[in-house]
Coordinates of C-alpha atoms in Angstrom, one line a residue:
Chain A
X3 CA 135.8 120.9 64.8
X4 CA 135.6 124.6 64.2
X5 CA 138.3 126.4 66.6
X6 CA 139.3 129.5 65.0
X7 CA 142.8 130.4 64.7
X8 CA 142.9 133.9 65.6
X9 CA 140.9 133.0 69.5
X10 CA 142.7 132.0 72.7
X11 CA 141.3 129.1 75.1
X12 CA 140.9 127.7 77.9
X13 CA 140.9 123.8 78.8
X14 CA 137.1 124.5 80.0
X15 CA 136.1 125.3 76.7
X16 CA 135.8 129.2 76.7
X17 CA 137.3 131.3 74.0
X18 CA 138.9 134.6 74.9
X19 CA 139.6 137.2 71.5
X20 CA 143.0 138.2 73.8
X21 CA 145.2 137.9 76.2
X22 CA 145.2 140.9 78.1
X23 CA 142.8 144.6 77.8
X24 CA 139.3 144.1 77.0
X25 CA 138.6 141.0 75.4
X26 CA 135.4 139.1 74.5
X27 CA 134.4 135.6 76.0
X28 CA 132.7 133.1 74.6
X29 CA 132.1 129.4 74.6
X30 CA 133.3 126.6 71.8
X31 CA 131.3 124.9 69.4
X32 CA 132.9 121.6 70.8
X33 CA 131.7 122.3 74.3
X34 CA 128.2 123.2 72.5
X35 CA 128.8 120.1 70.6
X36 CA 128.8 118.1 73.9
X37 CA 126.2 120.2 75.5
X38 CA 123.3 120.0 73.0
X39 CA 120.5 121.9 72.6
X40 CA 121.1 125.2 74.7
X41 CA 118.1 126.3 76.8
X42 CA 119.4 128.7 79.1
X43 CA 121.9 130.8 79.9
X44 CA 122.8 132.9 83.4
X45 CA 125.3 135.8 83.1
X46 CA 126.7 138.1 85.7
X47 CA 126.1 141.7 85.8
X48 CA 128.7 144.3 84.3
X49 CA 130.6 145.2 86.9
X50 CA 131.4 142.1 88.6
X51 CA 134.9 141.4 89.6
X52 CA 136.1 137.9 89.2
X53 CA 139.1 135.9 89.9
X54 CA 141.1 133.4 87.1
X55 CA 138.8 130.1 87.5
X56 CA 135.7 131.4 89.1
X57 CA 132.5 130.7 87.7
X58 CA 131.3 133.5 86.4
X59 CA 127.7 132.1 84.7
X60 CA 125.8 128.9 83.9
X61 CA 124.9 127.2 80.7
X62 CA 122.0 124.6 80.4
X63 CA 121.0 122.3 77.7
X64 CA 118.1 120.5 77.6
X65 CA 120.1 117.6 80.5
X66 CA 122.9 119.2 82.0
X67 CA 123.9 122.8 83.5
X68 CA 127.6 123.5 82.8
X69 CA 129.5 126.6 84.7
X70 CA 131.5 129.0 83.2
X71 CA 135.0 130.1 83.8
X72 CA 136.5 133.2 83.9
X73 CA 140.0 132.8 81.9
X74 CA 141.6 135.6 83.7
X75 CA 141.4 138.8 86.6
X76 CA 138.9 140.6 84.9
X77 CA 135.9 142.7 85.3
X78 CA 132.6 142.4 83.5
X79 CA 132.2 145.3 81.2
X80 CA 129.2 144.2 79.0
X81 CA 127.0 141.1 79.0
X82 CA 125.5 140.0 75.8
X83 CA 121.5 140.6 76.1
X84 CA 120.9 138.5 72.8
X85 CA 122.2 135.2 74.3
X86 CA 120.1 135.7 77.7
X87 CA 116.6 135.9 76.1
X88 CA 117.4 133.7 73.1
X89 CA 120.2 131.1 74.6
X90 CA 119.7 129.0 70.8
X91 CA 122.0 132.0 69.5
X92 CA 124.9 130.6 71.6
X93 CA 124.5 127.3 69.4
X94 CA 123.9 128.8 66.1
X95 CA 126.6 131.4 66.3
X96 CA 129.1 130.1 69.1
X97 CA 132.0 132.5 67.8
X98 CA 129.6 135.5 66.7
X99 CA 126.6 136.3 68.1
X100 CA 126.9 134.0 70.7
X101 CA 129.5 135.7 72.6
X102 CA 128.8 135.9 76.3
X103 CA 130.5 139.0 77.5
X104 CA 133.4 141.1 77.1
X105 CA 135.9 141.7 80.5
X106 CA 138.5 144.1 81.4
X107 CA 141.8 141.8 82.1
X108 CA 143.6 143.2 85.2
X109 CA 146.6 141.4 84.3
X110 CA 147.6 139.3 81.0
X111 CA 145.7 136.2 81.4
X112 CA 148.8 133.1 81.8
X113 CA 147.0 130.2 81.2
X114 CA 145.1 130.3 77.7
X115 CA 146.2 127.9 74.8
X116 CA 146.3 128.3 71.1
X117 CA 143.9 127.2 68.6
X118 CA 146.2 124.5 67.6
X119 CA 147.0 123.3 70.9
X120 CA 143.3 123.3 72.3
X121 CA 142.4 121.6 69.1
X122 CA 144.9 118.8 69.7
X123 CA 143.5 118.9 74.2
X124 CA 140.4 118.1 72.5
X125 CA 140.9 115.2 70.7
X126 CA 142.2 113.7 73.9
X127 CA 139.2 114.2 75.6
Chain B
X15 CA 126.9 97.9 79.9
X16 CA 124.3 96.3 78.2
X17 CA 123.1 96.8 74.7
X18 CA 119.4 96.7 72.7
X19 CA 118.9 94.5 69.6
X20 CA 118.8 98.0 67.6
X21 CA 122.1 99.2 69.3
X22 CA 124.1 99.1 65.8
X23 CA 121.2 100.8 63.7
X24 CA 121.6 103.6 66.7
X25 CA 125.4 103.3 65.4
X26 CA 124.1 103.9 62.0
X27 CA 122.1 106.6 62.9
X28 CA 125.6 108.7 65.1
X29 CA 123.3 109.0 68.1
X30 CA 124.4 110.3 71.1
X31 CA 124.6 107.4 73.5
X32 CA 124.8 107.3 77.3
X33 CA 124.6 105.2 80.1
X34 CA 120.7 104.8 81.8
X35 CA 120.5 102.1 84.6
X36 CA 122.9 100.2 82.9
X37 CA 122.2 100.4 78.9
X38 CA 124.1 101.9 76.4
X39 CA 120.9 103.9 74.9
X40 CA 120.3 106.9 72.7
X41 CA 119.6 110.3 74.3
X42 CA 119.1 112.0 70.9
X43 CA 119.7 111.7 67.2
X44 CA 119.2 115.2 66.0
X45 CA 118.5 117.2 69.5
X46 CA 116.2 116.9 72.0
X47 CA 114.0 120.1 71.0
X48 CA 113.6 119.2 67.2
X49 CA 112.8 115.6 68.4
X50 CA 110.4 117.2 70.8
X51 CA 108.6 119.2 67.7
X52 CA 108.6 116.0 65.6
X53 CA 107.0 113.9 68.1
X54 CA 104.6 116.3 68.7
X55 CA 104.1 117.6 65.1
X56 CA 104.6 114.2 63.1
X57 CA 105.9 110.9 64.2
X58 CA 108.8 109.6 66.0
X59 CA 110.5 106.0 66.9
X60 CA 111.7 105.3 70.1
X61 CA 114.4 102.1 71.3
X62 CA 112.6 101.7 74.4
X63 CA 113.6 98.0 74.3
X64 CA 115.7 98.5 77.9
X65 CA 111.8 98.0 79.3
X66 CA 111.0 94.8 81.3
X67 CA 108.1 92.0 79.8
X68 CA 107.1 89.9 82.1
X69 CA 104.0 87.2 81.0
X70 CA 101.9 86.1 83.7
X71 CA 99.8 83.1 83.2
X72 CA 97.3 80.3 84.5
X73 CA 94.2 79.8 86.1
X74 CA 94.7 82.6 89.2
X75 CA 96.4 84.8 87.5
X76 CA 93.8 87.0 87.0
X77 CA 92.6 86.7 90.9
X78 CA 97.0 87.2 91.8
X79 CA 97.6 90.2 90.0
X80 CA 94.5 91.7 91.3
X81 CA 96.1 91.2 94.8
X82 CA 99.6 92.4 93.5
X83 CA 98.3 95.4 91.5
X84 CA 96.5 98.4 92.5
X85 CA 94.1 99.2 89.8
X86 CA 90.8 97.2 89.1
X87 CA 91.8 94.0 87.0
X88 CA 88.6 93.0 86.7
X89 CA 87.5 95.7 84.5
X90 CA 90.0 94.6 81.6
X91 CA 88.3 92.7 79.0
X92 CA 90.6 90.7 77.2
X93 CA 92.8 92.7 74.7
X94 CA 93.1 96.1 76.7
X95 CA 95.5 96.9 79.5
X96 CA 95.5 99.5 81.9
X97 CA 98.1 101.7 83.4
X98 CA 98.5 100.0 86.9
X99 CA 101.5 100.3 90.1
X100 CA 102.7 97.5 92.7
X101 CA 102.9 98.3 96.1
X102 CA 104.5 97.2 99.6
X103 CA 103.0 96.8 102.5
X104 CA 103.3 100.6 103.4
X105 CA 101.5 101.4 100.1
X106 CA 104.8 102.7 98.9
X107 CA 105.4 102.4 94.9
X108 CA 107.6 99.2 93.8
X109 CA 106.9 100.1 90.4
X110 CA 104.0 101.5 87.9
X111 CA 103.4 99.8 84.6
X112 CA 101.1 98.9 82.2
X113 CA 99.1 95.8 82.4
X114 CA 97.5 93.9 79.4
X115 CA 95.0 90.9 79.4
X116 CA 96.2 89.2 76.2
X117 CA 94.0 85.6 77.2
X118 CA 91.5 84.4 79.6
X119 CA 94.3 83.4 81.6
X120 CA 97.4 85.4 80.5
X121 CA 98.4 89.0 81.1
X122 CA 101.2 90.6 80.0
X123 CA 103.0 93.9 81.9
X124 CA 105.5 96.0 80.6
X125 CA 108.0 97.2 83.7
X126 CA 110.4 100.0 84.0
X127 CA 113.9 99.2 83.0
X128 CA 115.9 100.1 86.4
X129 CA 113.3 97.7 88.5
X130 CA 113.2 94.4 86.3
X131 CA 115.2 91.9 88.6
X132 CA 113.3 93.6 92.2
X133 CA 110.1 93.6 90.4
X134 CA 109.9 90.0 89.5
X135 CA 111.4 88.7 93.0
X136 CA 108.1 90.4 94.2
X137 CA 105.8 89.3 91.3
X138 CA 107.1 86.1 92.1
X139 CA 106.5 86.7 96.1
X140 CA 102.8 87.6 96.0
X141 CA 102.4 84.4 93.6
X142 CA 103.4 81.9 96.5
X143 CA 100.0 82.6 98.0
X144 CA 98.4 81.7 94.6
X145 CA 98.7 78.0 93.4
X146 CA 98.0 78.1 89.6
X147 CA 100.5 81.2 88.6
X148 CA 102.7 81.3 86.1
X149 CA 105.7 84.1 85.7
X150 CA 108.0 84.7 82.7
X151 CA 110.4 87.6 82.7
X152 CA 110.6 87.5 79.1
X153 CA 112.9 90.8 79.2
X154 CA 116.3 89.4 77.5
X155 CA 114.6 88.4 74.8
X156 CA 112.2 91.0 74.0
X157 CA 112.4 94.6 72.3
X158 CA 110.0 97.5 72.6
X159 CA 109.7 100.4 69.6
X160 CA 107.3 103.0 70.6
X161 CA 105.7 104.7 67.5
X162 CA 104.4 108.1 68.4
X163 CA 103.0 111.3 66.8
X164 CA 100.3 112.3 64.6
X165 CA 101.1 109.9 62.0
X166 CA 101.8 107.1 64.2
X167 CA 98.6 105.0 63.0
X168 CA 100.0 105.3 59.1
X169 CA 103.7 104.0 60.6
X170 CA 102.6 101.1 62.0
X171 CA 100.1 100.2 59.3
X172 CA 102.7 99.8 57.0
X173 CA 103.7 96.9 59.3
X174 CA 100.6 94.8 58.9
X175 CA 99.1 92.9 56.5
X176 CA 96.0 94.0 54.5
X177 CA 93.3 91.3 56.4
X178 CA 94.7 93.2 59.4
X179 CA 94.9 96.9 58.4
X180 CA 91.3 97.3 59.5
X181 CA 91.6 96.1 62.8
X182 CA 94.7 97.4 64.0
X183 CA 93.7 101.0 62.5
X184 CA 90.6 100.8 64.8
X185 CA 92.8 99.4 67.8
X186 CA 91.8 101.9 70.8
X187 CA 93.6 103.4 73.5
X188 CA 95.1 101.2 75.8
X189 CA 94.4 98.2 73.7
X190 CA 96.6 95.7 72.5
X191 CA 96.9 93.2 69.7
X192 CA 98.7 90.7 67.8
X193 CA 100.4 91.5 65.0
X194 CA 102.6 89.4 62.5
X195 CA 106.0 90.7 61.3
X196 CA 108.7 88.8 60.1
X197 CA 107.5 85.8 60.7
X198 CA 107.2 86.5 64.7
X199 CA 104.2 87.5 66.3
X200 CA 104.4 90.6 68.1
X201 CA 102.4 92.7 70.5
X202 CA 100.8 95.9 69.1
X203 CA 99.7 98.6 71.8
X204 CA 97.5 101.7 71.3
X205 CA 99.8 103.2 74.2
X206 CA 102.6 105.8 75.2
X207 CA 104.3 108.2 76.6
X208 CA 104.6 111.1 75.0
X209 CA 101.2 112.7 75.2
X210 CA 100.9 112.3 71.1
X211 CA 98.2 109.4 69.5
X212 CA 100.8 106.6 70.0
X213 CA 101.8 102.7 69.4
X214 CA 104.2 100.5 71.7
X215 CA 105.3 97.2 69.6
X216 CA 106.4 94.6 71.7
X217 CA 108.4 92.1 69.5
X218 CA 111.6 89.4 69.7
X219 CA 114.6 90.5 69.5
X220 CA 114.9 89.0 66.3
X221 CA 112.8 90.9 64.6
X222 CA 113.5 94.2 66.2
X223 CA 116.2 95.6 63.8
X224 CA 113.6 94.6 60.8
X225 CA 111.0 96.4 62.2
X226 CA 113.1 99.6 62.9
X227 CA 114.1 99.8 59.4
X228 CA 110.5 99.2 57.9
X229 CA 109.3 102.2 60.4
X230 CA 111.9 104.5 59.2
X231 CA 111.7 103.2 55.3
X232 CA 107.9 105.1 55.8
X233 CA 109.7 108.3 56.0
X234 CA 108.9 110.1 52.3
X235 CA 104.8 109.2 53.5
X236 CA 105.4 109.6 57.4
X237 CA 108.1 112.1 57.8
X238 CA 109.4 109.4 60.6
X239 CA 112.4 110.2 62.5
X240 CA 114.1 108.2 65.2
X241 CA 113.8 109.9 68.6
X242 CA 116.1 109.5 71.6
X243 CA 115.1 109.2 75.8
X244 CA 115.7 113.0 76.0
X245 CA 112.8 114.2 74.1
X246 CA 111.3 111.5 75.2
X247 CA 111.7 113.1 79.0
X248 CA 110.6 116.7 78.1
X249 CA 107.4 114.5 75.4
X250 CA 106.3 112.8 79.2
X251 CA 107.0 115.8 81.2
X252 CA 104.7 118.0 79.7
X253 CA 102.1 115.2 79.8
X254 CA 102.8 115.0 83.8
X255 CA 103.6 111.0 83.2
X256 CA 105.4 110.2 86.1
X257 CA 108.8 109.0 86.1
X258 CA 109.6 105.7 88.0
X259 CA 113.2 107.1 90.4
X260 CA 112.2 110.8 89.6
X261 CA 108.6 111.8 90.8
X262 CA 107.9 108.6 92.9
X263 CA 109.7 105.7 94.4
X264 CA 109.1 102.9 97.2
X265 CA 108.7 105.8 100.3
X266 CA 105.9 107.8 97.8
X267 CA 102.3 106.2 97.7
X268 CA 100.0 106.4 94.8
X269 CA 97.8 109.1 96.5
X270 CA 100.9 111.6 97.3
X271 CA 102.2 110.4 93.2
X272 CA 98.6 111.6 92.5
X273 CA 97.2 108.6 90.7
X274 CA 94.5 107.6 92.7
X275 CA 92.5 107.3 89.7
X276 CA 94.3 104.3 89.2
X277 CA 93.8 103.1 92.8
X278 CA 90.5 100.6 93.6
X279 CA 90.2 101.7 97.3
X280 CA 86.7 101.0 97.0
X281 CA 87.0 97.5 95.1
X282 CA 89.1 94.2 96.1
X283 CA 91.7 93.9 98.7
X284 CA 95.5 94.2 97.5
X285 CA 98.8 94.3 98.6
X286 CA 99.3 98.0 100.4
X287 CA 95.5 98.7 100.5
X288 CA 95.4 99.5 104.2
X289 CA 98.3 101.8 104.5
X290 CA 96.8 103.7 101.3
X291 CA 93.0 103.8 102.6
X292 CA 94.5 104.8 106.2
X293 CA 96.6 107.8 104.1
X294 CA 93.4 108.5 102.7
X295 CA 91.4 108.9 106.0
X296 CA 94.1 110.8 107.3
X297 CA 95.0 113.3 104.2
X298 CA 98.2 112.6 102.4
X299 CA 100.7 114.9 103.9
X300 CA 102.9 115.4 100.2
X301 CA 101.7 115.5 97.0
X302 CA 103.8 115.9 93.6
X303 CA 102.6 119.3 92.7
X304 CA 103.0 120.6 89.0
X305 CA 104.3 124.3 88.5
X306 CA 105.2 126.6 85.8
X307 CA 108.7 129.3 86.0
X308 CA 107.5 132.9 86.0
X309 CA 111.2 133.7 86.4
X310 CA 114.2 132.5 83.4
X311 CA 115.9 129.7 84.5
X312 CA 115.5 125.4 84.4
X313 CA 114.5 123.8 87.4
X314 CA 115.9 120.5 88.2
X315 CA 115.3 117.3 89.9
X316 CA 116.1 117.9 93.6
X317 CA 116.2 121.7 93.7
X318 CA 114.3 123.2 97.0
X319 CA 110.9 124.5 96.7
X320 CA 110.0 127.0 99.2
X321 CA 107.2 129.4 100.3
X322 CA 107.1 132.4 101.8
X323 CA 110.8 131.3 103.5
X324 CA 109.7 128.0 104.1
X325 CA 111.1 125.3 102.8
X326 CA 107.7 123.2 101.6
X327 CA 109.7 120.4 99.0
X328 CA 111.7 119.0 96.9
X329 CA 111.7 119.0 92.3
X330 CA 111.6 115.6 91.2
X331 CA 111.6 116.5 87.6
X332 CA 112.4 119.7 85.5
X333 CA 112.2 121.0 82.3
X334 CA 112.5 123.4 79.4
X335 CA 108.6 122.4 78.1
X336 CA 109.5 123.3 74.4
X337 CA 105.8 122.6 73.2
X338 CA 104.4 124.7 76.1
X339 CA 107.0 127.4 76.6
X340 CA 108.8 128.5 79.6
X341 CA 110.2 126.1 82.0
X342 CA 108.8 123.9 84.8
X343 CA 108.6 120.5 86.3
X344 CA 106.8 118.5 89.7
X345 CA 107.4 118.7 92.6
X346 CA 106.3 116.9 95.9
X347 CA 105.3 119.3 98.6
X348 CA 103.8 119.2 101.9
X349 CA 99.9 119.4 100.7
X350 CA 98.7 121.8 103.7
X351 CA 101.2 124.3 102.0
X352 CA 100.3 125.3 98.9
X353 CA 97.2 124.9 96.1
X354 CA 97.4 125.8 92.5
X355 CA 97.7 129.4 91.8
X356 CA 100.1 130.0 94.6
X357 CA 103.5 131.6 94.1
X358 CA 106.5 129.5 95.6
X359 CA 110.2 129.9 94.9
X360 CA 112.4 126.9 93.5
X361 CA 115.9 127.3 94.7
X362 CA 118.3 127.2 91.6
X363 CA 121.9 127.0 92.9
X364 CA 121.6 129.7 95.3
X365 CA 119.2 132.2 93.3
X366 CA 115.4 131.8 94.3
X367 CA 113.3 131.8 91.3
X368 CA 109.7 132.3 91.1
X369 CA 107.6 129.9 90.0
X370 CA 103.5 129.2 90.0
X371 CA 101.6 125.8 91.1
X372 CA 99.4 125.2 88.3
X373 CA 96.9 122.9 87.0
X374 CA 98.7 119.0 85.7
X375 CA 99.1 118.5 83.0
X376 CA 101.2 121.2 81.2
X377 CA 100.2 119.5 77.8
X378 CA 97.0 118.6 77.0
X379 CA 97.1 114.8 75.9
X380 CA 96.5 113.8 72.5
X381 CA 96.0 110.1 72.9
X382 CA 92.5 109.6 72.3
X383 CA 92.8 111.6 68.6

């Protein structure tokens, strides 16, 4: 499974380009994997404040509606418009133009693992 | 967890497998929205073989299920089958299914998976009024492929033998017939549900792996693709065929399901007649309702439907409609509080999204081409 080496995660299957500043959050191709065919996608609005582990969206395949987590303090600085009017993007592009938005870390995030260590949490699951 | 005869071809295939009233079955091959487009464009094959067949024979069979079932059996001639229901007392839905007359005397119906074992306690039930009935749940032994799309007629031709290619490519809707295949007679049925022209094979389980692989091996003239039970969801969505557990079960009667069409309240006495034709005098007080999103968003099965404030219902089924566009689903509401073309709100985790009551069905069936 493609987990690229230079992106943080989280156990919920987000990726994070950093771990503190602004960074850009997305969501993995394994999790998209397991989803299937993504039909819809809710984002917050920039501004929005959110704590480490809220959910900060929605994602919906065809069956199942998944939330999103926010991997750190953080403030929604820009939401990817792409992604809300065509949600297929997040499946064609999960690393690229399928990012879902880009936050303003208050603090370092503590709790994100590597590529090879969420690669390995995956194979368990 | 139980497992279809054509569990290791779904193997072969790397579906994605999960767990629906008790079967290991396939909820998609290739995803659900290119399954969808196949269906819908070409031709698909479903394992649908989790389905109940029960045979129902002898000399008052015909005059028992006309008691047990609440469409006309008298209008079948032999060879066609109608799309039929069982009902208690209360005219609330055990089940609906499709009944064939395959003899003088012998019917055959084809149940939904989750209500085998409570639908044959009651088929056998209402037959203890009736001296010359006999029942067969012939479910263990028996598979179901349906065959459905465009080139669905061309699939299954390629099953039959040339003295038979004439009669089975003139089979109409609804109809059934025999048909030989490796060695085992099976039941061929001009139905579906999926909306598209469509087959349903009903064959042993012995045969069923055989007959997969001669459907699929019609790929380079068909462009034949298996197809897994979540297209299969969004294919009977759009086509407002209800779902047995989603849009109806035993407290919903067929008026408030919306398939009185189906209903002889005017013919023979049945089993939940008087409740229904009492509903009817009276005015049902829900119906299942079908509506269209104005706003982003999926609706799902037991989301809140409201109006004006007013909560008016529950979803019982929701949808992206990838052949339609948009998203949308049915609901049952209160009937006295909203008609098609009204604006309600379906309640999606909090955030009240607009949506339109609007003609059934969504798709336009193509059954008849």
């Amino acid at each position: 499974m493609d987990c690229p080496e230079n992106l943080f995660y989280t156990k919920d299957h987000e990726w994070v380009t950093g771990e503190s500043g602004t960074v850009t959050v997305g969501v993995t191709a394994y999790a998209i994997e397991q989803l299937g065919d993504i039909v819809h996608v809710d984002l917050p609005d920039v501004g929005e404040e959110f704590h480490e582990g809220d959910s900060f969206g929605t994602i919906e395949s065809t069956k199942t509606v998944s939330d999103l987590y926010m991997p750190g303090e953080a403030k929604v600085i820009e939401v990817n418009k792409l992604v809300a009017n065509n949600p297929e993007e997040i499946q064609e592009s999960p690393y690229d133009k399928g990012w879902l938005i880009k936050i303003q870390l208050s603090e370092p995030a503590k709790n994100l693992i590597n590529s090879a260590n969420y690669e390995s949490y995956i194979q368990e699951d | 967890m139980k497992k279809t005869a054509l569990y290791e071809q779904h193997s072969l295939l790397k579906a994605k497998l999960i767990d629906f009233s008790g079967w290991k079955m396939p909820i998609s091959y290739d995803g659900v929205l290119a399954e969808h487009h196949h269906v819908r464009e070409k031709v698909g094959i479903f394992d649908v073989s989790h389905m109940g067949e029960f045979w129902i024979r002898g000399r008052d069979a015909q005059t028992y299920l006309q008691y047990l079932t609440i469409n006309d059996v008298n209008k079948l001639d032999v060879g066609q089958g109608q799309y039929t229901a069982i009902c208690n007392e209360n005219g609330g839905m055990i089940d609906d299914l499709i009944l064939y007359k395959t003899g003088e005397e012998e019917f055959f119906a084809c149940v939904n998976a989750a209500n085998i074992t409570k639908d044959f306690e009651w088929f056998k039930q209402g037959a203890s009024r009736f001296e010359r009935v006999d029942l067969e749940n012939a479910s263990e032994g028996w598979s179901q492929i349906a065959v459905q799309g465009p080139n669905s007629e061309a699939a299954v031709l390629s099953l039959v033998n040339a003295q038979d290619q004439e009669r089975i490519a003139g089979l109409p809707y609804t109809h059934i017939a025999d048909i030989s295949f490796g060695g085992s007679v099976c039941k061929l049925a001009r139905t579906g549900y999926t909306g598209e022209k469509g087959y349903e094979i009903y064959l042993p389980n012995s045969a069923a792996a055989s007959c997969w692989q001669a459907l699929l091996a019609t790929e380079p003239q068909t462009q034949i693709k298996p197809i897994g039970l979540g297209a299969r969801d969004t294919l009977r969505l759009e086509s407002c065929y209800l779902l047995y557990g989603n849009d109806m079960d035993e407290s919903v009667s067929p008026l408030e399901a919306g398939i009185s069409w189906a209903t002889k309240l005017g013919g023979e006495d049945f089993c939940g007649k008087s409740a229904i034709a009492s509903q009817k005098t009276a005015g049902v007080s829900r119906k299942i309702a079908a509506f269209l999103f104005e706003d982003q968003g999926v609706p799902r099965k037991g989301m809140q439907i409201l109006k004006d404030g007013e909560d008016i219902g529950v979803v019982t089924s929701g949808s992206v409609f990838p052949s339609v566009g948009g998203s949308g689903g049915l609901a049952l509401i209160a009937s006295n509080k909203a008609v098609v073309g009204d604006l309600v709100q379906v309640n999606v985790r909090g955030k009240h999204k607009n949506a339109k009551l609007v003609k059934k069905p969504f798709y336009k069936a193509k059954t008849k081409d």
